[in-house]
Amino acid sequence: MEIHAYEKLWLGAALLLIVGFIGTVAFGAVGAGVDMIDDDGGTVDPGALDQHPKFGDPGVYQSGPNEYDVYVVAQQFQFQPGTAEAIEVPVDSTVTFHVTSADVIHGFEVVGTNANTMAIPGQVSTFTVETDEVRDHGIVCNEYCGSAHHAMEGTVKVVPDDEFNATDGGA
Ligand code: CUA
């Protein structure tokens, strides 16, 4: 069988495109510093968060030198902490967020970063970030969660070391 030269050329081009598409999808999924959030964070009783040792008093807990855990409860239509009071963490530290929901599924996205997770009732989502710059970040809910979804937002403040005091809980 004879294949026309142009046909071969287009076959080759089409194959290259397919490989290229798969490549960009694969890179988007596992490259570019992307970490998927799985069920490592464990589970929690969404109806009894107030009795949980950390979610009962959500906030910033120091876990080591320059290491912090931040416990956040999302519920219609606020992040606690985050909305009424900003989440404050020191610069140049390693911060692990633990996010859950007290009611429906919410989103927890730190705007302008790749820190982004769903907040699922019963489930704890955890992810770790390095704070490398003093600045404020907005937090938005990016899962439709009810009538005031669009207004559900908060703030993460990355502050200089000397302005930081771990008043919330802390160890
Ligand atoms: Cu919470 Cu949308």
XYZ file of N, CA, C and O and ligand atoms in Angstrom, residues 77 105-107 141-146 149-150 152, ligand 1:
54
model
N -21.440 31.495 56.163
C -20.656 31.732 54.940
C -19.357 32.401 55.361
O -19.112 33.560 55.065
N -20.276 21.459 51.414
C -18.962 21.540 50.776
C -18.641 22.991 50.423
O -19.448 23.689 49.811
N -17.483 23.428 50.874
C -16.975 24.755 50.529
C -15.640 24.588 49.819
O -15.075 23.502 49.764
N -15.138 25.707 49.319
C -13.785 25.742 48.799
C -12.932 26.604 49.707
O -13.450 27.442 50.443
N -14.072 31.206 48.755
C -14.755 29.929 48.644
C -15.056 29.730 47.167
O -15.684 30.574 46.536
N -14.591 28.627 46.610
C -14.805 28.416 45.172
C -15.705 27.212 44.866
O -15.652 26.654 43.787
N -16.495 26.821 45.875
C -17.521 25.799 45.621
C -18.853 26.444 45.969
O -19.008 27.003 47.064
N -19.824 26.323 45.082
C -21.115 26.941 45.381
C -21.710 26.303 46.632
O -21.886 25.088 46.696
N -22.004 27.138 47.656
C -22.415 26.592 48.942
C -23.694 27.213 49.472
O -24.092 26.946 50.605
N -24.350 28.045 48.687
C -25.604 28.630 49.153
C -25.722 30.084 48.732
O -24.915 30.589 47.956
N -22.717 32.454 48.912
C -21.443 31.882 48.472
C -20.485 32.941 47.950
O -19.293 32.953 48.267
N -21.035 33.843 47.147
C -20.190 34.863 46.504
C -19.533 35.794 47.518
O -18.569 36.474 47.196
N -18.407 34.754 50.541
C -17.631 33.982 51.515
C -16.146 34.142 51.200
O -15.649 33.622 50.204
Cu -18.683 28.527 50.922
Cu -19.108 28.899 48.595
